Amino acid sequence: MRRRNVLAGLGALIAAAAGGVAWKFHFFGKHYPPTPYDDLLNQIADREPAIVFGQAAGKSMPRAGALAAQLRRDGRTLSVRAAMEPGEAQISEVAGWVVPQSVALYAALAAQA
Amino acid sequence: MSAFLDARTLPRETILSPDLAIIGGGPAGISLALAMADSGQNVLLLEAGALAFEAGAQKLYQGSESGVAYTALDGGRLRFLGGSTNHWGGWCRPLDKIDFDSRDGVPHSGWPFARSEIEPYFARAQSLVEAGPWIYDGADHSVSDSGSLLRLGPGGVYTSWFQFSKTQGGILPTHFGERYQNDLKRAPHITPLLNANVTGIKLSGDASHVDHLDIVTLSGNRLTVKPRYTVLAAGAIENARLLLASNDVMAAGVGNGNDVVGRFFADHPIPRNVATLVLFDGRVAPFYSNFLTLPNGAVLRAVLSPREEFLRAHGVAGSLSTVENEIKLDPLAIAAVETTAGALGVDASGAKAFSLGCGMELAPDPERRVTLGQERDALGLPQPNLHMTITDDDFSHFRQTLAELGRQLLAAKSGMIHLSYSQRHDWLAAMDWGNHHLGTTRMSADPRQGVVDAASKVHGVANLYVAGGSVFPTYGSSNPTLNLVALTLRLADRLKKVMA
């Protein structure tokens, strides 16, 4: 095996490992300051659009603390709720958008957090 | 063969005595005349216009309006042979069963018979409107090569189908005047009379039957028609206007002893861009937004309609939604889509958005009505006034149906919907109309509730019938032409029996 190939292989391994670590710890992602609601907010796939959408919910939504308490009381995750709610007619309208109720609540929480 | 006659060139004060006079040469009048061709009865088809558009004749359609802004009365109809088929879009779909039913929560709804009563006439009507083989909601099984139906979760909205009128050579759609001119000429017992404006339906002294019709031309000629039977088929505005203006024996107008003539005018509001449909995978079959021509010649388009159970459960009126153009989403819309798709665990990187159009049924409203105005036309007949209404419930009911569609898209994880309007002024700003004039001589077994009975005969007048959309009490979201032709063919069968 030639020395050049070994070095190239090692370099690739290091780069892959570094990428994995960066991905794991969100080195290149958006950072948010910690909030008391991170257990809920971390369930949102991408908080940026959720914040934008949540702002449209406006004043019709409860404040963050009440929202969080309501969501925790339910116990189910966002993805579970969002998948089930349309079938259960648990639907909200936010700025004209028809969405699962939980999507509106989580987005509002993201906007307020 | 009977050539077309011109009322302007007949000797003044001529008296014609046909077995049957048909007032109006639109789809109802022409269908009726053709259906009566083998009856042995002499049929006089009175067309107020000529074979083609003439501005002077069209001007006789002018009138005034009040209430909600509506199409000018000389703008939504055409006064020459073929009538409004000279500018129709060719959309065809039979009325649904529920359209005939009296519905809880929808006052004044329902026909005096079930859909089964006109079903035997649909095949011939389909042939007359030249909409090809009868497919409609059977199309679900015929279009798999052309794309998939929208994925919707269980619920109140489904994909339904329209077919399209298509005359020979693939031209859309069939103009009845042009298409059936030669058939009318060839029929030995049919005499089409052009430029024959009926200005009075004159009853006998005891108001029991029609004695004669006054005919006047724009050139000043006057004729009299003394038919055994008369069918009024001049469209919902003219039918009401003529009955109301013929008030020398019955002061309120012919058939108007209970003040129903002209009331319950209806149309399909078609407000634009009522919603935005987002499909997460960006794929919509082309038959939702364009014509699909099948190998057998049928031309179809898919729409989204509320199911009968949904209409009943929610007390909403009929409607349809059409997929129109692809549109771009603004930042808030993109945020809504990304947030929702993310929560559902769906990849929306290829999402596309489309505007939705619609057609709505209005709940029956006796105050939405045609009356006689103050102005008179060139023939001395009072012009009509249309008072147009549309209620907040009409809008909110349709909005409810759109929201149901949105719910079903989410349930299937296939897409989502944005409702464009929530305020009345927004709906009205986007308003357009189908110009499907209906309802002014509505059908009811009860003379206090309707102008004509279940046989389309004017209550209390022995030999006067009405054909066309003006007899529809409720009308769903289906375009009227196919249905009014079917209903007219039923009337022809009835007339053949009573006139024999």
mmCIF file of C-alpha atoms in Angstrom, chain B residues 114-434:
data_model
loop_
_atom_site.group_PDB
_atom_site.id
_atom_site.type_symbol
_atom_site.label_atom_id
_atom_site.label_comp_id
_atom_site.label_asym_id
_atom_site.label_seq_id
_atom_site.Cartn_x
_atom_site.Cartn_y
_atom_site.Cartn_z
ATOM 1 C CA ALA B 114 -86.830 12.295 -6.988
ATOM 2 C CA ARG B 115 -83.966 12.183 -9.457
ATOM 3 C CA SER B 116 -85.226 8.835 -10.694
ATOM 4 C CA GLU B 117 -88.001 10.768 -12.430
ATOM 5 C CA ILE B 118 -85.625 12.358 -14.949
ATOM 6 C CA GLU B 119 -82.986 9.627 -15.080
ATOM 7 C CA PRO B 120 -84.647 7.954 -18.088
ATOM 8 C CA TYR B 121 -84.072 11.169 -20.048
ATOM 9 C CA PHE B 122 -80.392 11.679 -19.293
ATOM 10 C CA ALA B 123 -79.133 9.475 -22.122
ATOM 11 C CA ARG B 124 -81.014 11.462 -24.786
ATOM 12 C CA ALA B 125 -80.072 14.730 -23.123
ATOM 13 C CA GLN B 126 -76.431 13.643 -23.130
ATOM 14 C CA SER B 127 -76.748 12.978 -26.829
ATOM 15 C CA LEU B 128 -78.330 16.381 -27.513
ATOM 16 C CA VAL B 129 -75.596 18.243 -25.654
ATOM 17 C CA GLU B 130 -73.050 16.014 -27.441
ATOM 18 C CA ALA B 131 -71.105 15.159 -24.312
ATOM 19 C CA GLY B 132 -70.111 11.697 -25.565
ATOM 20 C CA PRO B 133 -70.566 8.424 -23.710
ATOM 21 C CA TRP B 134 -72.107 8.673 -20.243
ATOM 22 C CA ILE B 135 -69.177 8.320 -17.815
ATOM 23 C CA TYR B 136 -69.122 10.989 -15.096
ATOM 24 C CA ASP B 137 -68.143 9.463 -11.753
ATOM 25 C CA GLY B 138 -67.332 6.180 -13.477
ATOM 26 C CA ALA B 139 -64.249 8.000 -14.748
ATOM 27 C CA ASP B 140 -62.318 6.993 -11.621
ATOM 28 C CA HIS B 141 -61.708 3.676 -13.372
ATOM 29 C CA SER B 142 -61.000 5.101 -16.835
ATOM 30 C CA VAL B 143 -58.230 7.574 -16.188
ATOM 31 C CA SER B 144 -55.525 5.596 -14.397
ATOM 32 C CA ASP B 145 -53.164 5.995 -17.367
ATOM 33 C CA SER B 146 -53.421 9.753 -17.084
ATOM 34 C CA GLY B 147 -52.568 10.179 -13.418
ATOM 35 C CA SER B 148 -53.810 9.454 -9.939
ATOM 36 C CA LEU B 149 -56.707 10.910 -8.035
ATOM 37 C CA LEU B 150 -55.757 13.320 -5.272
ATOM 38 C CA ARG B 151 -55.033 11.383 -2.102
ATOM 39 C CA LEU B 152 -57.669 12.385 0.418
ATOM 40 C CA GLY B 153 -58.345 10.919 3.817
ATOM 41 C CA PRO B 154 -61.834 9.670 4.616
ATOM 42 C CA GLY B 155 -64.337 12.507 4.768
ATOM 43 C CA GLY B 156 -66.850 14.728 3.075
ATOM 44 C CA VAL B 157 -65.102 15.689 -0.163
ATOM 45 C CA TYR B 158 -64.325 13.461 -3.127
ATOM 46 C CA THR B 159 -63.208 13.701 -6.734
ATOM 47 C CA SER B 160 -66.198 13.954 -9.045
ATOM 48 C CA TRP B 161 -66.302 14.410 -12.784
ATOM 49 C CA PHE B 162 -67.734 16.720 -15.369
ATOM 50 C CA GLN B 163 -68.024 15.970 -19.041
ATOM 51 C CA PHE B 164 -68.007 18.486 -21.817
ATOM 52 C CA SER B 165 -70.227 19.216 -24.723
ATOM 53 C CA LYS B 166 -68.320 18.726 -27.939
ATOM 54 C CA THR B 167 -69.797 19.128 -31.345
ATOM 55 C CA GLN B 168 -68.490 17.289 -34.404
ATOM 56 C CA GLY B 169 -64.877 17.953 -35.173
ATOM 57 C CA GLY B 170 -63.995 18.353 -31.541
ATOM 58 C CA ILE B 171 -65.166 21.939 -31.248
ATOM 59 C CA LEU B 172 -66.196 22.840 -27.713
ATOM 60 C CA PRO B 173 -69.076 23.192 -27.019
ATOM 61 C CA THR B 174 -72.332 22.593 -28.926
ATOM 62 C CA HIS B 175 -74.189 25.747 -29.919
ATOM 63 C CA PHE B 176 -77.761 24.544 -30.160
ATOM 64 C CA GLY B 177 -78.888 27.079 -32.782
ATOM 65 C CA GLU B 178 -76.124 26.321 -35.218
ATOM 66 C CA ARG B 179 -76.049 22.612 -34.481
ATOM 67 C CA TYR B 180 -79.781 21.920 -34.760
ATOM 68 C CA GLN B 181 -80.817 24.496 -37.345
ATOM 69 C CA ASN B 182 -81.039 21.925 -40.107
ATOM 70 C CA ASP B 183 -82.833 19.403 -37.904
ATOM 71 C CA LEU B 184 -85.453 22.048 -37.186
ATOM 72 C CA LYS B 185 -85.782 22.789 -40.891
ATOM 73 C CA ARG B 186 -86.074 19.124 -41.792
ATOM 74 C CA ALA B 187 -88.819 18.375 -39.268
ATOM 75 C CA PRO B 188 -92.120 18.563 -41.160
ATOM 76 C CA HIS B 189 -94.248 19.765 -38.263
ATOM 77 C CA ILE B 190 -91.878 22.328 -36.767
ATOM 78 C CA THR B 191 -92.019 25.955 -37.867
ATOM 79 C CA PRO B 192 -89.274 28.111 -36.422
ATOM 80 C CA LEU B 193 -90.253 31.800 -36.455
ATOM 81 C CA LEU B 194 -87.391 34.258 -36.013
ATOM 82 C CA ASN B 195 -87.489 37.806 -34.658
ATOM 83 C CA ALA B 196 -90.754 36.922 -32.936
ATOM 84 C CA ASN B 197 -90.834 38.770 -29.621
ATOM 85 C CA VAL B 198 -93.654 37.611 -27.387
ATOM 86 C CA THR B 199 -94.891 40.652 -25.489
ATOM 87 C CA GLY B 200 -97.981 39.216 -23.880
ATOM 88 C CA ILE B 201 -99.376 35.889 -22.732
ATOM 89 C CA LYS B 202 -103.082 36.588 -22.920
ATOM 90 C CA LEU B 203 -105.331 34.504 -20.720
ATOM 91 C CA SER B 204 -108.983 33.732 -21.219
ATOM 92 C CA GLY B 205 -111.361 35.926 -19.241
ATOM 93 C CA ASP B 206 -111.596 33.367 -16.445
ATOM 94 C CA ALA B 207 -107.790 33.003 -16.358
ATOM 95 C CA SER B 208 -108.125 29.264 -16.835
ATOM 96 C CA HIS B 209 -106.038 28.992 -19.988
ATOM 97 C CA VAL B 210 -103.882 30.845 -22.469
ATOM 98 C CA ASP B 211 -106.016 32.336 -25.219
ATOM 99 C CA HIS B 212 -103.317 33.848 -27.399
ATOM 100 C CA LEU B 213 -99.825 35.317 -27.538
ATOM 101 C CA ASP B 214 -98.974 38.799 -28.766
ATOM 102 C CA ILE B 215 -95.974 38.933 -31.059
ATOM 103 C CA VAL B 216 -94.221 42.158 -31.957
ATOM 104 C CA THR B 217 -91.112 42.725 -34.049
ATOM 105 C CA LEU B 218 -88.594 45.500 -33.724
ATOM 106 C CA SER B 219 -89.661 46.609 -37.208
ATOM 107 C CA GLY B 220 -93.190 47.182 -35.888
ATOM 108 C CA ASN B 221 -94.990 44.141 -37.246
ATOM 109 C CA ARG B 222 -97.626 42.568 -35.032
ATOM 110 C CA LEU B 223 -98.848 38.990 -35.098
ATOM 111 C CA THR B 224 -101.087 36.817 -32.982
ATOM 112 C CA VAL B 225 -100.506 33.198 -32.069
ATOM 113 C CA LYS B 226 -103.449 31.123 -30.860
ATOM 114 C CA PRO B 227 -101.913 27.846 -29.717
ATOM 115 C CA ARG B 228 -103.637 24.914 -28.078
ATOM 116 C CA TYR B 229 -100.702 24.632 -25.732
ATOM 117 C CA THR B 230 -97.847 26.960 -24.850
ATOM 118 C CA VAL B 231 -94.463 26.267 -23.349
ATOM 119 C CA LEU B 232 -92.502 29.179 -21.968
ATOM 120 C CA ALA B 233 -88.797 28.477 -22.487
ATOM 121 C CA ALA B 234 -87.189 31.892 -22.627
ATOM 122 C CA GLY B 235 -84.807 31.648 -19.683
ATOM 123 C CA ALA B 236 -85.361 32.429 -16.017
ATOM 124 C CA ILE B 237 -85.332 36.212 -16.364
ATOM 125 C CA GLU B 238 -87.545 36.437 -19.461
ATOM 126 C CA ASN B 239 -89.931 33.743 -18.240
ATOM 127 C CA ALA B 240 -90.598 35.713 -15.071
ATOM 128 C CA ARG B 241 -90.734 39.026 -16.900
ATOM 129 C CA LEU B 242 -93.286 37.761 -19.430
ATOM 130 C CA LEU B 243 -95.506 36.201 -16.795
ATOM 131 C CA LEU B 244 -95.381 39.320 -14.627
ATOM 132 C CA ALA B 245 -95.971 41.692 -17.537
ATOM 133 C CA SER B 246 -98.952 39.692 -18.783
ATOM 134 C CA ASN B 247 -101.186 41.205 -16.133
ATOM 135 C CA ASP B 248 -104.369 42.194 -17.936
ATOM 136 C CA VAL B 249 -106.438 39.321 -16.538
ATOM 137 C CA MET B 250 -104.481 38.370 -13.421
ATOM 138 C CA ALA B 251 -103.334 41.662 -11.921
ATOM 139 C CA ALA B 252 -100.185 40.163 -10.406
ATOM 140 C CA GLY B 253 -99.309 38.402 -13.640
ATOM 141 C CA VAL B 254 -99.932 34.984 -15.118
ATOM 142 C CA GLY B 255 -99.443 32.194 -12.595
ATOM 143 C CA ASN B 256 -98.653 34.683 -9.876
ATOM 144 C CA GLY B 257 -101.682 34.336 -7.635
ATOM 145 C CA ASN B 258 -99.348 33.476 -4.755
ATOM 146 C CA ASP B 259 -96.624 36.021 -5.477
ATOM 147 C CA VAL B 260 -94.008 33.423 -6.316
ATOM 148 C CA VAL B 261 -93.224 34.341 -9.945
ATOM 149 C CA GLY B 262 -89.772 35.898 -10.166
ATOM 150 C CA ARG B 263 -88.758 34.914 -6.638
ATOM 151 C CA PHE B 264 -85.950 32.473 -5.786
ATOM 152 C CA PHE B 265 -83.769 33.577 -8.678
ATOM 153 C CA ALA B 266 -80.523 31.632 -8.455
ATOM 154 C CA ASP B 267 -77.141 31.233 -10.062
ATOM 155 C CA HIS B 268 -73.773 29.676 -9.304
ATOM 156 C CA PRO B 269 -71.430 32.235 -7.765
ATOM 157 C CA ILE B 270 -67.887 31.503 -8.879
ATOM 158 C CA PRO B 271 -65.609 33.658 -6.723
ATOM 159 C CA ARG B 272 -62.026 33.424 -7.970
ATOM 160 C CA ASN B 273 -59.014 31.978 -6.150
ATOM 161 C CA VAL B 274 -61.034 30.813 -3.172
ATOM 162 C CA ALA B 275 -58.202 28.746 -1.781
ATOM 163 C CA THR B 276 -54.632 27.604 -2.295
ATOM 164 C CA LEU B 277 -54.056 23.884 -2.605
ATOM 165 C CA VAL B 278 -50.566 22.722 -1.657
ATOM 166 C CA LEU B 279 -49.505 19.224 -2.618
ATOM 167 C CA PHE B 280 -46.441 18.057 -0.720
ATOM 168 C CA ASP B 281 -45.133 15.953 -3.593
ATOM 169 C CA GLY B 282 -46.018 18.661 -6.118
ATOM 170 C CA ARG B 283 -47.904 16.248 -8.321
ATOM 171 C CA VAL B 284 -51.453 16.792 -9.546
ATOM 172 C CA ALA B 285 -52.925 14.785 -12.385
ATOM 173 C CA PRO B 286 -53.551 16.963 -15.443
ATOM 174 C CA PHE B 287 -57.242 16.081 -15.527
ATOM 175 C CA TYR B 288 -57.824 18.292 -12.480
ATOM 176 C CA SER B 289 -56.856 21.446 -14.304
ATOM 177 C CA ASN B 290 -57.387 20.593 -17.968
ATOM 178 C CA PHE B 291 -59.603 18.619 -20.289
ATOM 179 C CA LEU B 292 -58.869 14.930 -20.584
ATOM 180 C CA THR B 293 -60.054 13.334 -23.812
ATOM 181 C CA LEU B 294 -60.572 9.598 -23.598
ATOM 182 C CA PRO B 295 -60.128 7.288 -26.602
ATOM 183 C CA ASN B 296 -63.924 6.988 -26.820
ATOM 184 C CA GLY B 297 -64.172 10.728 -27.387
ATOM 185 C CA ALA B 298 -65.470 11.736 -23.973
ATOM 186 C CA VAL B 299 -63.955 14.933 -22.618
ATOM 187 C CA LEU B 300 -63.664 15.044 -18.840
ATOM 188 C CA ARG B 301 -62.375 17.170 -15.997
ATOM 189 C CA ALA B 302 -62.104 16.279 -12.343
ATOM 190 C CA VAL B 303 -63.434 18.564 -9.615
ATOM 191 C CA LEU B 304 -63.692 18.272 -5.845
ATOM 192 C CA SER B 305 -67.231 17.975 -4.527
ATOM 193 C CA PRO B 306 -68.898 17.480 -1.155
ATOM 194 C CA ARG B 307 -70.469 14.104 -0.564
ATOM 195 C CA GLU B 308 -74.177 13.751 0.072
ATOM 196 C CA GLU B 309 -73.548 12.701 3.692
ATOM 197 C CA PHE B 310 -71.472 15.820 4.308
ATOM 198 C CA LEU B 311 -74.135 18.081 2.811
ATOM 199 C CA ARG B 312 -76.775 16.519 5.014
ATOM 200 C CA ALA B 313 -74.706 16.438 8.193
ATOM 201 C CA HIS B 314 -73.623 20.066 7.935
ATOM 202 C CA GLY B 315 -76.670 21.557 6.232
ATOM 203 C CA VAL B 316 -74.485 23.135 3.566
ATOM 204 C CA ALA B 317 -75.350 23.748 -0.075
ATOM 205 C CA GLY B 318 -73.702 22.071 -3.048
ATOM 206 C CA SER B 319 -70.393 23.231 -4.452
ATOM 207 C CA LEU B 320 -67.441 22.223 -6.533
ATOM 208 C CA SER B 321 -63.815 23.233 -6.456
ATOM 209 C CA THR B 322 -61.542 23.223 -9.457
ATOM 210 C CA VAL B 323 -57.756 23.131 -9.561
ATOM 211 C CA GLU B 324 -56.614 26.117 -11.581
ATOM 212 C CA ASN B 325 -53.107 27.556 -11.973
ATOM 213 C CA GLU B 326 -49.829 26.821 -10.243
ATOM 214 C CA ILE B 327 -48.901 29.731 -8.008
ATOM 215 C CA LYS B 328 -45.908 30.816 -5.953
ATOM 216 C CA LEU B 329 -46.044 30.808 -2.197
ATOM 217 C CA ASP B 330 -45.103 33.801 -0.072
ATOM 218 C CA PRO B 331 -42.767 33.417 2.945
ATOM 219 C CA LEU B 332 -45.606 32.859 5.406
ATOM 220 C CA ALA B 333 -47.078 30.186 3.163
ATOM 221 C CA ILE B 334 -43.701 28.481 2.841
ATOM 222 C CA ALA B 335 -43.382 28.552 6.623
ATOM 223 C CA ALA B 336 -46.847 27.041 6.987
ATOM 224 C CA VAL B 337 -46.040 24.250 4.558
ATOM 225 C CA GLU B 338 -42.614 23.464 6.049
ATOM 226 C CA THR B 339 -43.947 23.463 9.598
ATOM 227 C CA THR B 340 -46.909 21.261 8.796
ATOM 228 C CA ALA B 341 -45.046 18.846 6.550
ATOM 229 C CA GLY B 342 -42.304 18.619 9.188
ATOM 230 C CA ALA B 343 -44.807 17.733 11.866
ATOM 231 C CA LEU B 344 -46.378 15.133 9.610
ATOM 232 C CA GLY B 345 -42.969 13.697 8.752
ATOM 233 C CA VAL B 346 -43.449 14.375 5.064
ATOM 234 C CA ASP B 347 -40.863 15.668 2.599
ATOM 235 C CA ALA B 348 -42.259 18.872 1.135
ATOM 236 C CA SER B 349 -39.134 19.935 -0.729
ATOM 237 C CA GLY B 350 -40.968 19.424 -4.037
ATOM 238 C CA ALA B 351 -44.256 20.953 -2.920
ATOM 239 C CA LYS B 352 -46.284 22.944 -5.400
ATOM 240 C CA ALA B 353 -49.250 25.218 -4.895
ATOM 241 C CA PHE B 354 -52.326 25.718 -7.039
ATOM 242 C CA SER B 355 -55.172 28.190 -6.896
ATOM 243 C CA LEU B 356 -58.666 26.749 -6.533
ATOM 244 C CA GLY B 357 -61.724 27.975 -8.368
ATOM 245 C CA CYS B 358 -65.262 27.024 -7.493
ATOM 246 C CA GLY B 359 -68.955 26.973 -8.191
ATOM 247 C CA MET B 360 -71.393 27.390 -5.333
ATOM 248 C CA GLU B 361 -75.065 26.696 -4.908
ATOM 249 C CA LEU B 362 -77.022 29.436 -3.165
ATOM 250 C CA ALA B 363 -79.605 28.554 -0.542
ATOM 251 C CA PRO B 364 -83.097 29.383 -1.861
ATOM 252 C CA ASP B 365 -84.025 32.982 -1.080
ATOM 253 C CA PRO B 366 -87.436 34.408 -1.975
ATOM 254 C CA GLU B 367 -86.007 37.942 -1.844
ATOM 255 C CA ARG B 368 -83.575 37.194 -4.646
ATOM 256 C CA ARG B 369 -86.034 37.993 -7.372
ATOM 257 C CA VAL B 370 -86.961 39.369 -10.754
ATOM 258 C CA THR B 371 -89.601 42.100 -10.768
ATOM 259 C CA LEU B 372 -90.755 44.559 -13.370
ATOM 260 C CA GLY B 373 -88.728 47.760 -13.477
ATOM 261 C CA GLN B 374 -89.824 51.278 -14.293
ATOM 262 C CA GLU B 375 -88.188 51.461 -17.722
ATOM 263 C CA ARG B 376 -89.680 49.956 -20.853
ATOM 264 C CA ASP B 377 -87.859 48.379 -23.767
ATOM 265 C CA ALA B 378 -88.233 49.263 -27.456
ATOM 266 C CA LEU B 379 -91.283 47.008 -27.700
ATOM 267 C CA GLY B 380 -93.052 48.664 -24.766
ATOM 268 C CA LEU B 381 -92.488 45.785 -22.353
ATOM 269 C CA PRO B 382 -91.347 46.689 -18.814
ATOM 270 C CA GLN B 383 -87.685 45.912 -18.328
ATOM 271 C CA PRO B 384 -86.827 43.444 -15.568
ATOM 272 C CA ASN B 385 -85.177 44.379 -12.313
ATOM 273 C CA LEU B 386 -83.065 41.764 -10.609
ATOM 274 C CA HIS B 387 -82.531 42.032 -6.874
ATOM 275 C CA MET B 388 -79.507 39.856 -6.159
ATOM 276 C CA THR B 389 -78.622 38.499 -2.748
ATOM 277 C CA ILE B 390 -75.970 36.245 -1.298
ATOM 278 C CA THR B 391 -75.815 35.601 2.403
ATOM 279 C CA ASP B 392 -72.906 35.191 4.792
ATOM 280 C CA ASP B 393 -74.151 31.641 5.319
ATOM 281 C CA ASP B 394 -73.712 30.934 1.612
ATOM 282 C CA PHE B 395 -70.043 31.867 1.957
ATOM 283 C CA SER B 396 -69.432 30.193 5.302
ATOM 284 C CA HIS B 397 -71.060 26.953 4.161
ATOM 285 C CA PHE B 398 -68.780 26.729 1.182
ATOM 286 C CA ARG B 399 -65.807 27.650 3.361
ATOM 287 C CA GLN B 400 -66.745 24.734 5.603
ATOM 288 C CA THR B 401 -66.514 22.413 2.609
ATOM 289 C CA LEU B 402 -63.087 23.785 1.677
ATOM 290 C CA ALA B 403 -61.867 23.301 5.247
ATOM 291 C CA GLU B 404 -63.065 19.701 5.071
ATOM 292 C CA LEU B 405 -60.998 19.241 1.931
ATOM 293 C CA GLY B 406 -58.018 20.624 3.859
ATOM 294 C CA ARG B 407 -58.621 18.237 6.718
ATOM 295 C CA GLN B 408 -58.735 15.269 4.343
ATOM 296 C CA LEU B 409 -55.485 16.321 2.647
ATOM 297 C CA LEU B 410 -53.781 16.446 6.048
ATOM 298 C CA ALA B 411 -55.233 13.105 7.028
ATOM 299 C CA ALA B 412 -53.719 11.581 3.897
ATOM 300 C CA LYS B 413 -50.447 13.500 4.474
ATOM 301 C CA SER B 414 -50.708 14.549 0.831
ATOM 302 C CA GLY B 415 -51.115 18.294 1.159
ATOM 303 C CA MET B 416 -52.858 21.173 2.822
ATOM 304 C CA ILE B 417 -55.054 24.113 2.018
ATOM 305 C CA HIS B 418 -55.209 27.845 2.593
ATOM 306 C CA LEU B 419 -58.610 29.514 2.675
ATOM 307 C CA SER B 420 -58.428 32.846 0.893
ATOM 308 C CA TYR B 421 -61.461 34.648 2.240
ATOM 309 C CA SER B 422 -63.150 34.964 5.579
ATOM 310 C CA GLN B 423 -64.801 38.375 5.318
ATOM 311 C CA ARG B 424 -67.839 39.130 3.210
ATOM 312 C CA HIS B 425 -66.174 42.020 1.397
ATOM 313 C CA ASP B 426 -63.300 39.754 0.376
ATOM 314 C CA TRP B 427 -65.679 37.211 -1.104
ATOM 315 C CA LEU B 428 -67.599 39.903 -2.951
ATOM 316 C CA ALA B 429 -64.418 41.491 -4.293
ATOM 317 C CA ALA B 430 -63.494 38.160 -5.880
ATOM 318 C CA MET B 431 -67.010 37.463 -7.143
ATOM 319 C CA ASP B 432 -67.925 36.287 -10.589
ATOM 320 C CA TRP B 433 -71.038 34.432 -11.728
ATOM 321 C CA GLY B 434 -71.823 31.376 -13.768
#
